[in-house]
Coordinates of C-alpha atoms and ligand atoms in Angstrom, one line a residue:
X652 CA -42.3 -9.3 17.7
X653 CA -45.5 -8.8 16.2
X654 CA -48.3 -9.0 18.1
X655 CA -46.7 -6.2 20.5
X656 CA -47.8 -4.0 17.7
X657 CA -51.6 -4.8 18.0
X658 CA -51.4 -4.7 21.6
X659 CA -48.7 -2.1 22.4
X660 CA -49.3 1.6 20.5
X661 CA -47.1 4.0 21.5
X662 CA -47.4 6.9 23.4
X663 CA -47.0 9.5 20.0
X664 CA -49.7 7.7 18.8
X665 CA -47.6 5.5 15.6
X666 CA -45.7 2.1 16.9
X667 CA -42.1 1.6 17.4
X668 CA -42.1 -1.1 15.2
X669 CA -43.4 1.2 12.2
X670 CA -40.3 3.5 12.4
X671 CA -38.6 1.9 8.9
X672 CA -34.6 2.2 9.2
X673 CA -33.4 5.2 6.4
X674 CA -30.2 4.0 6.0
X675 CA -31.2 0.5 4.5
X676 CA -30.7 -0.4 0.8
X677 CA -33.1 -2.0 -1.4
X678 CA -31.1 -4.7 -1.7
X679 CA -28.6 -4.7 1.8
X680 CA -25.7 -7.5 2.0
X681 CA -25.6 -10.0 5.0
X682 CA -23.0 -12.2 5.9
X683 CA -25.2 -15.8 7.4
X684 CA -23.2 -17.9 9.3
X685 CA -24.8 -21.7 8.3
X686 CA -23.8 -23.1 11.9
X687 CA -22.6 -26.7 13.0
X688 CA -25.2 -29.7 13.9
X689 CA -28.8 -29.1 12.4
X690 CA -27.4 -25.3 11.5
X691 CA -27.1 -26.6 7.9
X692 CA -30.9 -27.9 8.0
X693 CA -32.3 -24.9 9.5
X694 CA -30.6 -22.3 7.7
X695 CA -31.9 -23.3 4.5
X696 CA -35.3 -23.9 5.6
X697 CA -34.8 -20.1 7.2
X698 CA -33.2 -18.5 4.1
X699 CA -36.0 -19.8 2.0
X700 CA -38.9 -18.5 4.1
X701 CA -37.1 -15.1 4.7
X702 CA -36.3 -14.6 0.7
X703 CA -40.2 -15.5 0.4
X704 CA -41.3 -13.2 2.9
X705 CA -39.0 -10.1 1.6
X706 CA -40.7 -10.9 -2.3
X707 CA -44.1 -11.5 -1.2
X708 CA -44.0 -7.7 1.2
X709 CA -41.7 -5.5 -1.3
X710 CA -41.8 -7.7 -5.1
X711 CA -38.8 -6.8 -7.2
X712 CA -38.2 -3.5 -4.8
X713 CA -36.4 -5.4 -2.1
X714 CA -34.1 -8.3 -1.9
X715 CA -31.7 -9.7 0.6
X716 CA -27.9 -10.5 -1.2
X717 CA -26.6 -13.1 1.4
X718 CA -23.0 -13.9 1.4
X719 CA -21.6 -16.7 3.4
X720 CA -19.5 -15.6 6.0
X721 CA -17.1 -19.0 7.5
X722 CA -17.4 -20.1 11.2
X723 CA -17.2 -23.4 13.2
X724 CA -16.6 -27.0 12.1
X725 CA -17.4 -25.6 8.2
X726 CA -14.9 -22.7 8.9
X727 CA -11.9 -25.7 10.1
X728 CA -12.4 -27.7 7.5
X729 CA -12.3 -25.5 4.7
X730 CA -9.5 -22.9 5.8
X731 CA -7.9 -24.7 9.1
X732 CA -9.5 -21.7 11.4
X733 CA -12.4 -22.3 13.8
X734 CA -13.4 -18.4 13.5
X735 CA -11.3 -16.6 10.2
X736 CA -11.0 -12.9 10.7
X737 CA -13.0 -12.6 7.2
X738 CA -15.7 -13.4 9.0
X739 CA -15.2 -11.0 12.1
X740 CA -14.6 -8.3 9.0
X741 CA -17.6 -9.2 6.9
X742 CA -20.2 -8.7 9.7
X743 CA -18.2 -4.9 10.7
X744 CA -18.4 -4.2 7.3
X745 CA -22.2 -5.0 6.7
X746 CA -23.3 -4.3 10.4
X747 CA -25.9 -7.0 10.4
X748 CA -25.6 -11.1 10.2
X749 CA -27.6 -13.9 11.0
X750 CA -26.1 -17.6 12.4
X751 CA -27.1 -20.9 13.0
X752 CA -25.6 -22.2 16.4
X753 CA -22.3 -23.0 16.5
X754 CA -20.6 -26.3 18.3
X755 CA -18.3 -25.5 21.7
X756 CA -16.9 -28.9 23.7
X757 CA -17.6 -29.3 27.3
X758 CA -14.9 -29.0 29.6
X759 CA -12.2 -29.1 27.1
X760 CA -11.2 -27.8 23.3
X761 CA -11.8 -24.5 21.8
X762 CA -13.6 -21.4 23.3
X763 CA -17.0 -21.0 22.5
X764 CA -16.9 -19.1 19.3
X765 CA -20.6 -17.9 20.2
X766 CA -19.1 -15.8 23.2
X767 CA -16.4 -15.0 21.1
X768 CA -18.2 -13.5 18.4
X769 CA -19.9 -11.1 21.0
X770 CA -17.1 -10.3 22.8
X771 CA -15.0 -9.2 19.5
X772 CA -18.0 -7.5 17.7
X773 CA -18.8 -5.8 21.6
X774 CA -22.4 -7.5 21.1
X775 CA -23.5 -6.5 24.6
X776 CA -27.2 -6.7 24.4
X777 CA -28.9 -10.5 24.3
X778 CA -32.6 -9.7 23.4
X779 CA -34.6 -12.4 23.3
X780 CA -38.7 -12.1 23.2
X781 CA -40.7 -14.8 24.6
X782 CA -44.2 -14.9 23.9
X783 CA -46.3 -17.9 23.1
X784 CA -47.4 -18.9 19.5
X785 CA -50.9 -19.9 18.9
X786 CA -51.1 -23.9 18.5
X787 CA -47.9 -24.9 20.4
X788 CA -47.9 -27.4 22.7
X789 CA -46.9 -26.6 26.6
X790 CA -46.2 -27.7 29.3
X791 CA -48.0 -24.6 31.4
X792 CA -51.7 -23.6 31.9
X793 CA -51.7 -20.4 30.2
X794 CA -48.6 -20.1 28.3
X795 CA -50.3 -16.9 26.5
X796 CA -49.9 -15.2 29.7
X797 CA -46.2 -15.2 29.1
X798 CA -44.8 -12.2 26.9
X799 CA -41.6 -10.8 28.2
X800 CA -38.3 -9.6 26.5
X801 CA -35.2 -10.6 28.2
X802 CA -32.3 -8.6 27.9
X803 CA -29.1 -10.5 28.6
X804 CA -25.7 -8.9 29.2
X805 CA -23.0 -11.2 26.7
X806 CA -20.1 -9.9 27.2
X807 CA -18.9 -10.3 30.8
X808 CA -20.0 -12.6 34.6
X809 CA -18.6 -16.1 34.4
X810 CA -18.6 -16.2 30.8
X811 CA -15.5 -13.6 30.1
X812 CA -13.7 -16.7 30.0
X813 CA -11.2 -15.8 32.5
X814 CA -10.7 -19.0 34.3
X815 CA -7.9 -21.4 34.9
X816 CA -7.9 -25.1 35.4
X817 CA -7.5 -26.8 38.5
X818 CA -3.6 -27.5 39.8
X819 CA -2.8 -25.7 36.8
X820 CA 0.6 -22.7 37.6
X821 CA -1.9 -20.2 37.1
X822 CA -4.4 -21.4 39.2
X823 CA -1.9 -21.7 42.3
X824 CA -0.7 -18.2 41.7
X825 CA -3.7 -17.0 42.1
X826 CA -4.5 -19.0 45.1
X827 CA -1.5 -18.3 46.1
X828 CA -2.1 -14.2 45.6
X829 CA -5.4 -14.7 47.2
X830 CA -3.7 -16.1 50.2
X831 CA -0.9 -14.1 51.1
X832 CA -2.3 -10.4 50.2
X833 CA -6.2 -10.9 50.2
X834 CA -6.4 -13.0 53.2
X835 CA -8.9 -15.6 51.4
X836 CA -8.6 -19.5 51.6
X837 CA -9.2 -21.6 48.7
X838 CA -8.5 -25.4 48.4
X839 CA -5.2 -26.0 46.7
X840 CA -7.0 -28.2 44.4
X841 CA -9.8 -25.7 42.9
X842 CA -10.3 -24.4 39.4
X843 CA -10.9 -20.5 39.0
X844 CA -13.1 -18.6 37.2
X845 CA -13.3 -14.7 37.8
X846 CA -16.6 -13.0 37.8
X847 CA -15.7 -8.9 36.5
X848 CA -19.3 -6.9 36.1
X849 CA -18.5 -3.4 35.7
X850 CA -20.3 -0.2 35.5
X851 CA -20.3 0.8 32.2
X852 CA -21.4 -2.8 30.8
X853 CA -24.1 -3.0 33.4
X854 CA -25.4 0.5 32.8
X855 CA -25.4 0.2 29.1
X856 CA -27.3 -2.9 28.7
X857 CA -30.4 -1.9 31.4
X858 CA -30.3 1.7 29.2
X859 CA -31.1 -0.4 26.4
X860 CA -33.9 -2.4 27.8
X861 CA -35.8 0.7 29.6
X862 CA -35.1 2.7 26.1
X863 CA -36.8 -0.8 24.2
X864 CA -39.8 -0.9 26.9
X865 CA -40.4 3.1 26.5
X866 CA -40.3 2.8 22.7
X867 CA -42.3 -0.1 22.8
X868 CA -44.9 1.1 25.3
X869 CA -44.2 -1.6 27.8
X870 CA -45.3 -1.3 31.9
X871 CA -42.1 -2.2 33.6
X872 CA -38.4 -3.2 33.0
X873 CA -37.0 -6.0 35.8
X874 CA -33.4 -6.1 37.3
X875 CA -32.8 -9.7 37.9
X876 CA -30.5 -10.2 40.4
X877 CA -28.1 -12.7 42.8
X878 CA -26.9 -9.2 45.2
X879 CA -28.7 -10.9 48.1
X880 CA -24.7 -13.0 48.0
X881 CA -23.1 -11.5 45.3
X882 CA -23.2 -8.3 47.0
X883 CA -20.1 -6.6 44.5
X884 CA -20.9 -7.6 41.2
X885 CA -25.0 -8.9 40.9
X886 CA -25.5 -6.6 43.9
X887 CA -24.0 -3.9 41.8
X888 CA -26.2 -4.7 38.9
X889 CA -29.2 -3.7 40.3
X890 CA -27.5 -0.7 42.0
X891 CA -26.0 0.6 38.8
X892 CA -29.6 -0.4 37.1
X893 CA -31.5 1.8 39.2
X894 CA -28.9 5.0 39.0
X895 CA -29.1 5.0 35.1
X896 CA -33.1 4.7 35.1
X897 CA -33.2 7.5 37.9
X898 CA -30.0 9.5 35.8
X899 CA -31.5 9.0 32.6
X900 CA -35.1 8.7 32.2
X901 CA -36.0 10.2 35.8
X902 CA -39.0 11.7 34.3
X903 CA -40.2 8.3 32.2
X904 CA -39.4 5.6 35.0
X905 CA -40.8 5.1 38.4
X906 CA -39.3 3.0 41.1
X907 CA -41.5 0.1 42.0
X908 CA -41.9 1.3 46.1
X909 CA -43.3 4.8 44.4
X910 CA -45.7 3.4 42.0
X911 CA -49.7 3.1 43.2
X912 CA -51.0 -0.4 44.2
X913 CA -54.1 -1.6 43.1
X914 CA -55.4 -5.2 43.8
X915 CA -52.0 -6.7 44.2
X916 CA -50.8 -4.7 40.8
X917 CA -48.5 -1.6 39.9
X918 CA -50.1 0.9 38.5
X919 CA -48.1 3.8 36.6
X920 CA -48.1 5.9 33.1
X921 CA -44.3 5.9 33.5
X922 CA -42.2 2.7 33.1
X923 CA -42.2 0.8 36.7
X924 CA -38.8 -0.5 37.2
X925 CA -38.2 -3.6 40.0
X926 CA -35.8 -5.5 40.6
X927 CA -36.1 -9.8 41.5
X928 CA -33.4 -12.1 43.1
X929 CA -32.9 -14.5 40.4
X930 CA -34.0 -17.8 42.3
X931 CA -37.8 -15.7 43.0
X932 CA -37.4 -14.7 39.3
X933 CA -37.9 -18.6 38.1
X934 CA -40.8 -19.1 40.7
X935 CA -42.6 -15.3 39.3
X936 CA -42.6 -16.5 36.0
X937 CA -44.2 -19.1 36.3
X938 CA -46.5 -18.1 38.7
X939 CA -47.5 -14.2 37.7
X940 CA -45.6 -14.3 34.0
X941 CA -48.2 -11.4 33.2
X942 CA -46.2 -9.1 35.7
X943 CA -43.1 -8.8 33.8
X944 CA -42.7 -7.0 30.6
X945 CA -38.8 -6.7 30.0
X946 CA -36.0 -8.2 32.2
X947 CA -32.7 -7.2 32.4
X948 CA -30.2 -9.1 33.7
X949 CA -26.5 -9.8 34.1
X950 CA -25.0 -12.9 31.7
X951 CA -25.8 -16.2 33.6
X952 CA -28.8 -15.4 35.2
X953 CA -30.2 -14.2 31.7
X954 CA -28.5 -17.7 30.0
X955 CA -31.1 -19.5 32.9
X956 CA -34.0 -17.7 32.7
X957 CA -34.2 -17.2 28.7
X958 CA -34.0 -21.2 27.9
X959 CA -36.4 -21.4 30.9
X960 CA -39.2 -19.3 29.4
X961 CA -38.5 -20.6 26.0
X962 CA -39.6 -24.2 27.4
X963 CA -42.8 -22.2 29.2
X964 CA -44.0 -21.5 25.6
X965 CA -43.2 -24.4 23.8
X966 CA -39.4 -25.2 24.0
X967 CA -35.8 -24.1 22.8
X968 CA -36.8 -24.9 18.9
X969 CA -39.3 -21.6 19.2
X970 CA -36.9 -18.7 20.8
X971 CA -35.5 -16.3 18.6
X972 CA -32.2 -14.0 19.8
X973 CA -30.4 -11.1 18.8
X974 CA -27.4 -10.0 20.0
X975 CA -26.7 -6.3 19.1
X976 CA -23.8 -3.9 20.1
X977 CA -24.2 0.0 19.3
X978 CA -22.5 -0.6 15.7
X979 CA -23.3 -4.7 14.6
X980 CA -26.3 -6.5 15.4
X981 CA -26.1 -10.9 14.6
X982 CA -29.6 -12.3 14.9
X983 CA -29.3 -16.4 16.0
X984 CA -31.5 -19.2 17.2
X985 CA -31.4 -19.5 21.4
X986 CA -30.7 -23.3 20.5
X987 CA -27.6 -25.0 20.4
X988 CA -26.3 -27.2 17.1
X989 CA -28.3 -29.7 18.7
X990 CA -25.4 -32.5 16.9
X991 CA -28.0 -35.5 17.7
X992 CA -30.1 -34.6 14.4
X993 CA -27.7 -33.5 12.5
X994 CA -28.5 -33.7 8.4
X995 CA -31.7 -35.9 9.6
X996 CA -33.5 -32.8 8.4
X997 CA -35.5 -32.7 11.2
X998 CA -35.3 -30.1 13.4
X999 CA -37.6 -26.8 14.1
X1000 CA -36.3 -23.9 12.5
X1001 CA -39.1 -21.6 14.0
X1002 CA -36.0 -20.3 16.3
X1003 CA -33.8 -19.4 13.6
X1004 CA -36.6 -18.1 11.3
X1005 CA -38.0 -15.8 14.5
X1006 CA -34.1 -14.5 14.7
X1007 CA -34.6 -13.6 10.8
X1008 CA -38.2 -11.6 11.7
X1009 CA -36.2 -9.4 14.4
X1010 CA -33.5 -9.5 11.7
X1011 CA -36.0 -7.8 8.9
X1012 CA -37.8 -5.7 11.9
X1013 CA -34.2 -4.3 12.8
X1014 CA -33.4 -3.4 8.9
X1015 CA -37.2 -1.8 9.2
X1016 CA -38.8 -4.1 7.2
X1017 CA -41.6 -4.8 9.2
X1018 CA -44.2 -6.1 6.8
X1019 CA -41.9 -8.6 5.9
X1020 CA -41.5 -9.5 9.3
X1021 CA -45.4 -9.8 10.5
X1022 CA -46.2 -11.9 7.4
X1023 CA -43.7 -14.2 8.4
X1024 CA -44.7 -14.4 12.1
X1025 CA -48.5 -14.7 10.6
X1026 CA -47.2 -17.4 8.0
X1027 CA -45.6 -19.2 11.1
X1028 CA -48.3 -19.4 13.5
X1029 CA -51.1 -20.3 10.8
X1030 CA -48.5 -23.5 9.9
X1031 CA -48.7 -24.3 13.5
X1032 CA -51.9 -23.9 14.2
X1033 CA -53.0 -25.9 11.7
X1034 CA -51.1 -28.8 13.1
X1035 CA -48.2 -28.7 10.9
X1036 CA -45.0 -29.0 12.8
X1037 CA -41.2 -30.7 13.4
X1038 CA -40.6 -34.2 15.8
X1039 CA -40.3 -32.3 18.6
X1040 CA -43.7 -30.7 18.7
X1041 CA -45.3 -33.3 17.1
X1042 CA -44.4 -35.7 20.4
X1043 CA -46.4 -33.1 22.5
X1044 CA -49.6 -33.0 20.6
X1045 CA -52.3 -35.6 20.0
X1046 CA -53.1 -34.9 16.6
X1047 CA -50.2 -33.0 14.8
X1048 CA -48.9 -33.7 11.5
X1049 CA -45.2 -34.4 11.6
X1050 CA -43.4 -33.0 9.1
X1051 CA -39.7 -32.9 8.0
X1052 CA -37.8 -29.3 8.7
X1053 CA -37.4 -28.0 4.8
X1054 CA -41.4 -29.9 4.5
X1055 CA -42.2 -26.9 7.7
X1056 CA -40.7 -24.2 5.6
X1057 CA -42.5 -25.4 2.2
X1058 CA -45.5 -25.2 4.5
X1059 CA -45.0 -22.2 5.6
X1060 CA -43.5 -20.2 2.1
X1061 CA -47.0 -21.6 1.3
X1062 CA -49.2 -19.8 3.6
X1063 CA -47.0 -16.6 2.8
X1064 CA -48.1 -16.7 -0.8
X1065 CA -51.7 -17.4 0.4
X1066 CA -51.3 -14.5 3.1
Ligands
NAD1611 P1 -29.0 -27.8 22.1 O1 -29.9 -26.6 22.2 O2 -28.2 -28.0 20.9 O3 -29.9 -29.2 22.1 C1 -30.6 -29.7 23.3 C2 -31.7 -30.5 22.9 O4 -32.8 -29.5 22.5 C3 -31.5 -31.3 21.6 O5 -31.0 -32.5 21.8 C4 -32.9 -31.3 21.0 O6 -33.6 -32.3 21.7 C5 -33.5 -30.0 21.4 N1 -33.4 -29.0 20.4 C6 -32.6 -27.9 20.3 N2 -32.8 -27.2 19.2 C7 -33.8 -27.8 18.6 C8 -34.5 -27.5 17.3 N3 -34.2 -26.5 16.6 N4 -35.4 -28.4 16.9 C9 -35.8 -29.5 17.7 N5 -35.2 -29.8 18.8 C10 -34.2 -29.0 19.3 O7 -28.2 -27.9 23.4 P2 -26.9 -28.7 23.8 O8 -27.1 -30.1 23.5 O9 -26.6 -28.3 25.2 O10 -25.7 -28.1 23.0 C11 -25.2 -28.7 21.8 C12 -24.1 -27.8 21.3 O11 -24.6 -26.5 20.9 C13 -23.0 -27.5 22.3 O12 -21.8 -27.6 21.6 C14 -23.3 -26.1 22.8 O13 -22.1 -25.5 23.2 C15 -23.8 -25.5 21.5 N6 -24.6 -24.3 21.7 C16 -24.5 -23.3 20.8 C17 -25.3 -22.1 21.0 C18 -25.2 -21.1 20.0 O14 -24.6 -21.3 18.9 N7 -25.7 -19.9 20.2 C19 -26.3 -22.1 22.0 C20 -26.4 -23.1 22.9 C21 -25.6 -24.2 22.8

C-alpha cells in the first residue's frame, strides 16, 4: 500500500514497491470476475477508476485489456455452471485476475466458489493490508495507529471442506472409525469437519510473509496461533513458523526472547518474529495495534482477525485482498456480495478499488497505484463517501457508488 513507501525505505536504499515487474506488457490481459450481489455495482465503479488511473500515470503507453472471465450466479445463468473451467483456464493463462465477491449459501447448496478458486489455482497466500485512510470514520481512538498486513493461509484448516453432515453414512463411519481403532467418543448425532494443516502449506505461507516484511522493511512478522489446544495442527503452525524463519532467514530474523527490550518495546535491525494465541491477538490489536507489522496465520484465525481490523479502520467496505499462489495471483474485495444492496448502486467500492492498487503494484505499476490511493483518500477526506460511511460522520456528503468513482476519476485528473 502506499504510504509504506514514505515511511518504509529499504535497507539497499530504493523501496520494494519501486522494483517495476520486467515481464509485464504495455498492454497485459486480465480476466475480472464481475461478482454476485453489489459485485456488478462495484466492479464498474472499480474498472473505471483503474482505466483512469493507468491513462493518467502511463498516457497511451499503458493500458489494461480486460476480458470477462464467468463465475457465480452470472456464470449459471448464462452457461448452467456455477464456476466454467474457461474461467479456471483464463486466469492460468493470464496469471493475474481481479473479482468482485462471489455468493455461497449457508448451511446448504454449492461450495463456496471463493475457496474453490484458491484451492484449484493453489492461491495459498491471503494478503490483506490494513491501515487507516485519512477521513474515515471509526469506531477506535487512534485508528492511524493500525497498519499491519495479514497473511492468511486459504487453502487448508476447517475450510478444506472436508466435512460431512450430521447422521449422514459418512459421518457414522467415521465415528464409527474413530471409535473402534482411535479410541475417541463422539456423539452419534454430530457433524464432522476435519482440520489437516501440514508442513509444507504452513511453511510456505510464513516464508512469504517474513520475505514481504524483509522486502518491505518491516520490524516484525507475528504467528497467530490456537497451539495453547490445538496442540497438532495451530500448535504446529507456530512450530513449523519458527523452523523456516530460523532455516531460512537465520541471519535476517530474530526470535522475540533474543531481541533487546526497551521501555516495554523490541528493539532489533533484523526482523523480530513472535508468535500470539489468537484470542490475545484480538485484545493486542486493539490495545497496542502499533506492535504488529505483519501477521501470519493459519486460515480461520486469519478469516477473524482480517474482518476485525478492517472494522478498526473504518469497516469491511475499505479492505482490499489478494490471494496469490507462486504462479496466479486474483486480487478481490475482503467483503462479501453483500445481496441486501444489490443494483441499488450503493455500496463502497474502496475495497474492490484497493484490491485493483495491489493489482497494478503487483504488475509493477506503482504510480498508477499511489495516484489511485491519493485520488481515494482526497475523495474521503473531503467528505465524499457511500451510505455506509456517511451514517458514521456528522457532516459527510452521501453519494451513490458510480457518483464515488466519478468523484474520485476526478481528483485523478486534478492529481
Ligand atoms: P457481506 O460482506 O456481503 O456483507 C455484510 C454487511 O457488510 C452488508 O450487509 C453491508 O452492510 C456491509 N458491506 C459489505 N460490503 C460492503 C460494501 N462494499 N459497501 C457497503 N457496505 C458493505 O457479508 P455476508 O452478508 O456475510 O455475506 C454475503 C454473501 O457474500 C455470502 O454469500 C457470503 O458467503 C459471501 N462472501 C463472499 C466473499 C468473497 O467473495 N470473497 C467474502 C465474504 C462473504
Amino acid at each position: 500500500m502506499g504510504t509504506k513507501e514514505e515511511r518504509h525505505t529499504a535497507k539497499d536504499g530504493t523501496t520494494a514497491r519501486t522494483k517495476a515487474n520486467p515481464g509485464v506488457p504495455g498492454t497485459p490481459v486480465i480476466p475480472f470476475i464481475e461478482g454476485d450481489g453489489i459485485g456488478p455495482d462495484i466492479w464498474a465503479a472499480c474498472r473505471r477508476v483503474l482505466d483512469a488511473a493507468v491513462h493518467v500515470a502511463y498516457g497511451e503507453k499503458r493500458t489494461i485489456r480486460w476480458i470477462e472471465a464467468l463465475a457465480g450466479e452470472k456464470a449459471f445463468r448464462e452457461t448452467g455452471q456455477w464456476l466454467p473451467e474457461g474461467t479456471l483456464q483464463a486466469i492460468m493463462d493470464h496469471g493475474v485476475a481481479i473479482k468482485g465477491p462471489l455468493t455461497t449459501p449457508v448451511g446448504k447448496g454449492i461450495r463456496s466458489l471463493n475457496v474453490t478458486l484458491r484451492q484449484i489455482l493453489d492461491l495459498y497466500a491471503c494478503i490483506r493490508p490494513i491501515r487507516h485512510i485519512r477521513g474515515v470514520p471509526s469506531p477506535v481512538k487512534h485508528p492511524e495507529r493500525v497498519n499491519m498486513v495479514v497473511f492468511r493461509e486459504n487453502t487448508e484448516d476447517v475450510y478444506a471442506g472436508i466435512e460431512w453432515g450430521a447422521e449422514s453414512p459418512e459421518a457414522q463411519r467415521v465415528i464409527a472409525f474413530l471409535e473402534d481403532h482411535m479410541g475417541v467418543r463422539v456423539h452419534k448425532d454430530s457433524a464432522l469437519g476435519i482440520k489437516p494443516m501440514s508442513r509444507q502449506a504452513s511453511r510456505r505461507l510464513v516464508r512469504r510473509a517474513i520475505q514481504y516484511a524483509l522486502d518491505q522493511n518491516l520490524p516484525s512478522v507475528t504467528l497467530v496461533h490456537k497451539g495453547n489446544i490445538m496442540k497438532h495442527t495451530e500448535g504446529a503452525f507456530m512450530k513449523w513458523g519458527y523452523e523456516v524463519a530460523r532455516e531460512q532467514f537465520g541471519g535476517q530474523t530474530v526470535v522475540e526472547s533474543e531481541a533487546q527490550e526497551q521501555r516495554g518495546e523490541t528493539v532489533s535491525d533484523k526482523v523480530v518474529i513472535k508468535d500470539r494465541i489468537a484470542d490475545m491477538m484480538f485484545q493486542q490489536v486493539l490495545l497496542r495495534p502499533d506492535a504488529y507489522h505483519v501477521i501470519a496465520t493459519p486460515n480461520l484465525n486469519g478469516d477473524y482477525l482480517s474482518d476485525a481490523l478492517a472494522a478498526q479502520v473504518g469497516g469491511l467496505g475499505l479492505a482490499p485482498g489478494a490471494n496469490i499462489g507462486d504462479t496466479c495471483a486474483v486480487f478481490e474485495a475482503t467483503h462479501g456480495s453483500a445481496p441486501k444492496y444489490a443494483g441499488k448502486d450503493t455500496a463502497n467500492p474502496v475495497s474492490l478499488m484497493l484490491s485493483g492498487v495491489m493489482m497494478l503494484e503487483h504488475l509493477g505499476w506503482m504510480e498508477a497505484g499511489s495516484t489511485v490511493e491519493r485520488a481515494i483518500e482526497e475523495t474521503i477526506s473531503e467528505g465524499i463517501v457511500t451510505y455506509d460511511l456517511a451514517r458514521q460522520m456528522s457532516k459527510g456528503q452521501e453519494v451513490r457508488c458510480s457518483e464515488f468513482a466519478q468523484a474520485v476519476v476526478d481528483r485523478l485528473h486534478g492529481s
